[in-house]
XYZ file of C-alpha atoms in Angstrom:
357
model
C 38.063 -15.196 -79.954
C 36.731 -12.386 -77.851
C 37.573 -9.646 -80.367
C 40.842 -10.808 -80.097
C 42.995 -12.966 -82.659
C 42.443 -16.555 -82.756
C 45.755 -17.895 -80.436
C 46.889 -21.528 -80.676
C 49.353 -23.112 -79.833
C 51.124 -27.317 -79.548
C 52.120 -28.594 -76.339
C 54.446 -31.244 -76.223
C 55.203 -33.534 -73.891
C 58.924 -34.835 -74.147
C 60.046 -38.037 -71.694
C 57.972 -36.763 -68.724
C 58.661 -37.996 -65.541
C 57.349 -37.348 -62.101
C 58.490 -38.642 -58.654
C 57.795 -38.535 -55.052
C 60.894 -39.663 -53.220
C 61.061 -43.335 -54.110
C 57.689 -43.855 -55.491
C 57.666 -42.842 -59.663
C 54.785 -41.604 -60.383
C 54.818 -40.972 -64.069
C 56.946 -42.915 -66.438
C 58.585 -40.779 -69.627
C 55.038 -40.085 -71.113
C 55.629 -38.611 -74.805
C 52.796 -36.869 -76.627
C 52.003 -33.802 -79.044
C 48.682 -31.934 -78.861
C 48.113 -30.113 -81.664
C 47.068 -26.609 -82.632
C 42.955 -26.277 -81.254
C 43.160 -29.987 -80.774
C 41.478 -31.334 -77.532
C 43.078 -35.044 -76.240
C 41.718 -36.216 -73.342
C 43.788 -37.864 -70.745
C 41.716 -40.815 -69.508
C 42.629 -43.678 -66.896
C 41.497 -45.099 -63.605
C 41.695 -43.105 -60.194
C 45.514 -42.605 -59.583
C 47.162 -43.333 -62.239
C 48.471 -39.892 -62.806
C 46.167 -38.176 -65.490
C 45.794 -34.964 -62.542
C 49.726 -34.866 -61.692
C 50.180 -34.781 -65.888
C 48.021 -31.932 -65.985
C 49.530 -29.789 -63.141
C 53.120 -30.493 -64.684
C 52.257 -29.082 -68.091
C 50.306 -26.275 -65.873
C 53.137 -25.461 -63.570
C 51.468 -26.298 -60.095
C 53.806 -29.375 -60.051
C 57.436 -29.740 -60.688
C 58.860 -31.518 -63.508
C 61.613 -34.329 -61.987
C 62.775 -34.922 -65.457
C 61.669 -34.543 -69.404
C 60.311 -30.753 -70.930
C 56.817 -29.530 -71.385
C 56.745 -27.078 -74.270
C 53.643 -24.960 -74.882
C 53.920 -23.223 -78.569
C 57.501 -23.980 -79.184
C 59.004 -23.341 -75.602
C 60.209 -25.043 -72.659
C 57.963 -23.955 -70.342
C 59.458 -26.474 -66.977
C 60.945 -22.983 -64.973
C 58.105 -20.838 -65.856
C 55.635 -19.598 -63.241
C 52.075 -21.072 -63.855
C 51.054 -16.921 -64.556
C 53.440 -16.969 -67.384
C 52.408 -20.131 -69.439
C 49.260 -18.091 -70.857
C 47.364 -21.127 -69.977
C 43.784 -21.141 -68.328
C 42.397 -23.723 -65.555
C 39.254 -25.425 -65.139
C 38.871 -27.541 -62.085
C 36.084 -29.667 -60.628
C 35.298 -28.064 -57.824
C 34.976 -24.534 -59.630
C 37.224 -22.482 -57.190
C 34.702 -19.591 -57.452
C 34.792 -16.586 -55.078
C 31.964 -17.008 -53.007
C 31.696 -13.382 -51.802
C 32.000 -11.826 -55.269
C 29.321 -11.613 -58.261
C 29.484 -13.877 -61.454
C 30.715 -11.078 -63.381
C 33.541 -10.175 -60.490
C 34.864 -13.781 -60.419
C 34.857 -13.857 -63.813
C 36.913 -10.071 -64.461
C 38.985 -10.964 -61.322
C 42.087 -12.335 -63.416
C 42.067 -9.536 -65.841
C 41.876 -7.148 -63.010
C 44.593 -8.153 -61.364
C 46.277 -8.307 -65.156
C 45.774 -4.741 -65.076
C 43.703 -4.681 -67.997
C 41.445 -2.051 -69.057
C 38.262 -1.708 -67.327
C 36.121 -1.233 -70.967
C 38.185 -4.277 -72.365
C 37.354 -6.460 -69.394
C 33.709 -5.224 -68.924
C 33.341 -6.798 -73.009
C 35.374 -9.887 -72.782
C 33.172 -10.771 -69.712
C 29.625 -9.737 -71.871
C 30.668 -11.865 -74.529
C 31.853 -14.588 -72.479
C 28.783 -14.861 -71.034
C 26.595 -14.714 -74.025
C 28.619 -17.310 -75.186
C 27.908 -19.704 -72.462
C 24.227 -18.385 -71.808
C 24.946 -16.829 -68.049
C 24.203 -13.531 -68.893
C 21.202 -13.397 -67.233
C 23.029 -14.292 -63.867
C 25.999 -12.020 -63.564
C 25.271 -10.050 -60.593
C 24.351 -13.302 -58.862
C 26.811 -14.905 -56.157
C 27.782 -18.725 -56.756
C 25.943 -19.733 -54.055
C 22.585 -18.603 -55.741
C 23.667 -20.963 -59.180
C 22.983 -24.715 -59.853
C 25.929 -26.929 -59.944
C 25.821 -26.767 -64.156
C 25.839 -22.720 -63.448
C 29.025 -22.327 -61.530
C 30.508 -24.737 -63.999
C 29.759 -22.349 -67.031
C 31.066 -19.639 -64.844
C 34.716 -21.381 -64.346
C 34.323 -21.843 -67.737
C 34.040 -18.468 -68.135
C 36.544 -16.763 -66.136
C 38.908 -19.211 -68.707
C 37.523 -17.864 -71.650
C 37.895 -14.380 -70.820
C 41.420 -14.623 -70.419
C 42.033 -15.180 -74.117
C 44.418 -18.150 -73.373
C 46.845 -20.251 -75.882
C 45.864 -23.438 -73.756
C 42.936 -24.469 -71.776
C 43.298 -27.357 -69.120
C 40.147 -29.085 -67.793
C 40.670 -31.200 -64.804
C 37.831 -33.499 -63.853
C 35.115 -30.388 -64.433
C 31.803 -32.622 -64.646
C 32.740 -34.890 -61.406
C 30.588 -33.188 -59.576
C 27.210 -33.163 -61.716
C 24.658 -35.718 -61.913
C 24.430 -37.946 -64.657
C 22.080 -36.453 -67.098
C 23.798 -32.452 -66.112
C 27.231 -34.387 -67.056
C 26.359 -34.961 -70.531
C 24.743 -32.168 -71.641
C 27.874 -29.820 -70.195
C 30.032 -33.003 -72.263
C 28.342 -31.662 -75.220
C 28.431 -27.746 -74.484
C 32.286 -28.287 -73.643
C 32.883 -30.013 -76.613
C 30.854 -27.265 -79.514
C 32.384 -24.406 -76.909
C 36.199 -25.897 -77.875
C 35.090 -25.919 -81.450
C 33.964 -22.880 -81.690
C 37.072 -21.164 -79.729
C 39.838 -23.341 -81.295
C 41.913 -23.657 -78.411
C 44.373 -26.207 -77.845
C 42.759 -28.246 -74.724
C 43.886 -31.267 -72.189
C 40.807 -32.510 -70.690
C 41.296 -35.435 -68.006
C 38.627 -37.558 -67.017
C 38.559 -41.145 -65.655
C 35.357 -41.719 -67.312
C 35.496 -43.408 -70.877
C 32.440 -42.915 -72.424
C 33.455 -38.704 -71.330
C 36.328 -38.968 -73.140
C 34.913 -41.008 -76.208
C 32.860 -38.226 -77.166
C 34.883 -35.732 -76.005
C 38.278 -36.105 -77.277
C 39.684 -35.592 -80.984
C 42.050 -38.046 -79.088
C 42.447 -39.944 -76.072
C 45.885 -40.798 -73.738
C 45.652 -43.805 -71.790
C 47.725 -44.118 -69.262
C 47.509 -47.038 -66.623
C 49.840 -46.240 -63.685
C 51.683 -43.462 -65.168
C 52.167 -45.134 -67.952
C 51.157 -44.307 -71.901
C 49.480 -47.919 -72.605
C 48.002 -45.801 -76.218
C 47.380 -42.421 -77.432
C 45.071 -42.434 -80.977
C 41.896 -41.428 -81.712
C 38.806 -42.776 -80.075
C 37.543 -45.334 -83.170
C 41.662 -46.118 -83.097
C 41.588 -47.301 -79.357
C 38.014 -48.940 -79.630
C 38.648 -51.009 -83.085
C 42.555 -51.960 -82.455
C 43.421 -51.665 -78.652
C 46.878 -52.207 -78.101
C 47.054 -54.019 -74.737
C 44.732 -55.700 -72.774
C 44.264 -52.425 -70.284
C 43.157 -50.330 -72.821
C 40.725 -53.120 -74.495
C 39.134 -53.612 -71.208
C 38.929 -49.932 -70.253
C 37.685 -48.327 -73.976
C 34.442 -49.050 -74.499
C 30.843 -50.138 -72.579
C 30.110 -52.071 -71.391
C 33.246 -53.610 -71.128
C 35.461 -56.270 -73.700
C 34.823 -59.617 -72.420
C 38.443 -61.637 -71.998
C 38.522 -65.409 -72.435
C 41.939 -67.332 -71.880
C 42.408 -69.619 -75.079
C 45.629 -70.988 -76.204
C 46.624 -71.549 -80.083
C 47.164 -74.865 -81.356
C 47.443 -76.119 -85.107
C 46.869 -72.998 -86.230
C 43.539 -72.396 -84.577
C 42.308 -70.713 -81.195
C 41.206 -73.095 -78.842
C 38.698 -71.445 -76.098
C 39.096 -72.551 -72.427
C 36.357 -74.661 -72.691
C 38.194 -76.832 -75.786
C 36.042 -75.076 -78.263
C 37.378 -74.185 -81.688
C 36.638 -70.588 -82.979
C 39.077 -69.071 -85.226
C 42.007 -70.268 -87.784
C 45.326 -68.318 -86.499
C 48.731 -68.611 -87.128
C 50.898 -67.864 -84.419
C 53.457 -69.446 -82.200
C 51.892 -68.151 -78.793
C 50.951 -71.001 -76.345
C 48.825 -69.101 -73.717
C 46.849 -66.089 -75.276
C 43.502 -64.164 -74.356
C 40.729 -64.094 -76.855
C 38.905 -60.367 -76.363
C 35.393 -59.874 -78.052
C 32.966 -56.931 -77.447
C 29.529 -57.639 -76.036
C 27.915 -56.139 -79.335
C 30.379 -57.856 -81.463
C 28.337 -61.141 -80.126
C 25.431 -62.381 -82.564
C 22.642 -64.767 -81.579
C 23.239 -67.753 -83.936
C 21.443 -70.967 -83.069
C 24.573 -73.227 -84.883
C 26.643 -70.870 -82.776
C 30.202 -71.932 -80.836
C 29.907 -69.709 -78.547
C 27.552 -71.255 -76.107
C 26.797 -69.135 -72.995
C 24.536 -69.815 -69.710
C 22.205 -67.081 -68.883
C 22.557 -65.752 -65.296
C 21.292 -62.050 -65.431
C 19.141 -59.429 -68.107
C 19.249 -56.150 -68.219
C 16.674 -54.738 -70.224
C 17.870 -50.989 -71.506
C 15.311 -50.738 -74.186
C 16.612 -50.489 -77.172
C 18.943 -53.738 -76.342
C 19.307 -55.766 -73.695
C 22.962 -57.397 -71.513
C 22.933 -60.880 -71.082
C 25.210 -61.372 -68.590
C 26.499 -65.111 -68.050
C 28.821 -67.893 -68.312
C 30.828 -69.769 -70.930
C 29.372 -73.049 -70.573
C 31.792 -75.726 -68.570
C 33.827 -72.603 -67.592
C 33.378 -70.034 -64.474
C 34.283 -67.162 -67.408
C 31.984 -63.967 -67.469
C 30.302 -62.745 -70.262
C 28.271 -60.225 -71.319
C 26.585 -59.751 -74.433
C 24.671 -57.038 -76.174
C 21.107 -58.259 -78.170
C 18.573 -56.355 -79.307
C 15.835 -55.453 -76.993
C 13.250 -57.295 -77.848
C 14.696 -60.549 -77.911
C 13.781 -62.377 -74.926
C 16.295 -64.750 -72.711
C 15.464 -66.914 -70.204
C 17.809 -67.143 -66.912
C 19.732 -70.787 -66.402
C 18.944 -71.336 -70.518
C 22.040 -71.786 -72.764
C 22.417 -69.244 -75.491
C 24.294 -69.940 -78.651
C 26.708 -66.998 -80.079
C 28.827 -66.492 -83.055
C 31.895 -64.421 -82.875
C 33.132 -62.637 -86.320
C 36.767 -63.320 -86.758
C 37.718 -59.691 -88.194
C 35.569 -58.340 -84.507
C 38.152 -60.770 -82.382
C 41.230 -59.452 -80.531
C 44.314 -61.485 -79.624
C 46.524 -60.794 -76.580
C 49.588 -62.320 -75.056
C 48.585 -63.660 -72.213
C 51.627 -62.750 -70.154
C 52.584 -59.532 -71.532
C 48.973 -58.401 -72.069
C 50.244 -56.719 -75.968
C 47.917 -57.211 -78.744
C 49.110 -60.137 -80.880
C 49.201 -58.910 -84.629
């Protein structure tokens, strides 16, 4: 990477936990990244993906548990020391200094040579196509700009780790996922072991080799994204991986079958759980005319390619949504008949929210 050889390094994450007087923040999270591997922490606003990230960077004490970055304990090191690099959403750029000044600054200061910093910063900008803008100031660069610059002043320093926090927050949709995608062949290409956190899923489903979920400082699953989407463990993570999102119906088992809210019959299962939730993706949903599923249309959304049908189950005040391909047409108040594939259903204790095997 930059004329220099390839670093990489694991990070592990050994019972982590994080308090603020009486209030625990995170709750002995376990996890190994491995070498050039990019896992996204993803969960909903404060639920402690950011205070994760400045542990294992150093800007936040550790209250118990290790972070080890490439086979040390890193907890009593000084951020400087970790050989990590930062990438936050709000770009932290020098406003008075040039592109190619903000992005030398941290080699400067490292002492390094002035002919060895001049070519890490030309090839870091070829690399991210801002060569054409390094004697601008941030002020005179678009939002996606300043991001590639951050970006930048990380690659330059040649890091073992690098840890994105939130960096496409502050872009506009369409901006947001092309940088998604530049992120994502730029970590490829360098190989460097990455934590990316994000509290949008769809970011981290095509981001991440694989995702942590955590749900108030809790792990709730940490796999790979076609892991979390076709076997969610809990409830959380069922309703938070994937979009639009898992529809929930309470059902309870009797006789070896599932028995909908409604009384209707849909599946054989054997299981001794009373009160259980019957989950079922929108797309997972197929028009069927004989169908038990029967659902009463309230909304469409046309997107084009398919449309949402977003209702009720009949005799019930349960929401659905269901995915059908555009050109089918539905008519609001009608009732719409939908099978549900036994191997696409999920089963979850009610109570404890735990997928039901």
């Amino acid at each position: 990477m930059l004329g220099v050889g390839i670093k990489m390094a694991t990070i592990k994450l050994e019972n982590l936990v994080k308090t603020y007087g009486e209030v625990k923040v995170l709750h002995n999270v376990n996890g190994a990244i491995k070498d050039g591997e990019l896992v996204v922490v993803v969960g909903p606003s404060g639920c402690g993906k950011s205070t994760l990230l400045r542990m294992v960077a150093g800007l936040e004490t550790i209250t118990s548990g290790n972070v080890s970055i490439g086979n040390r304990v890193v907890n009593e090191l000084e951020p400087a020391e970790r050989d990590i690099a930062m990438v936050f959403q709000n770009y932290a750029l020098y406003p008075h200094m040039s592109v190619r000044q903000n992005m030398a600054y941290g080699l400067k200061i490292r002492k390094i040579d002035k002919g060895e910093i001049d070519r890490r910063v030309n090839e870091a900008a070829k690399i991210l196509s801002i060569h054409e803008y390094l004697e601008r100031k941030p002020r005179q660069l678009s939002g996606g700009q300043r991001q590639r610059v951050a970006m930048g002043r990380a690659i330059v320093r040649n890091p073992q780790v690098f840890l994105f926090d939130e960096p496409l927050s502050n872009l506009d949709a369409k901006l947001r996922v092309q940088m998604r995608l530049e992120i994502r062949k730029l970590q490829q290409r360098l190989k460097v072991t990455s934590i990316y956190v994000t509290h949008d899923q769809v970011e981290a489903m095509t981001l991440g080799d694989r995702l942590m979920v955590l749900n108030d400082g809790v792990v709730e699953q940490f796999g790979t994204p076609i892991e979390l989407y076709d076997r969610p463990e809990t409830i959380f993570v069922a309703g938070f991986i994937g979009s639009p999102s898992m529809n929930f119906i309470p059902a309870t088992c009797q006789k070896d079958f599932i028995i909908l809210c409604n009384g209707t019959k849909v599946s054989k299962f054997k299981g001794d759980h009373k009160r259980v939730t019957l989950g079922i993706r929108p797309e997972h949903l197929q028009i069927d005319n004989k169908g038990n599923v029967q659902v009463i249309v309230q909304m469409v959304e046309q997107l084009g390619a398919n449309s949402l049908i977003h209702g009720l189950l009949k005799e019930t005040d349960v929401e659905i949504v269901v995915s059908i391909p555009g050109h089918v047409t539905a008519e609001v108040g009608s009732v719409m008949a939908f099978n549900m594939k036994k191997d696409n259903t999920h089963i979850f204790h009610t109570d404890t929210g735990k997928r039901i095997a």
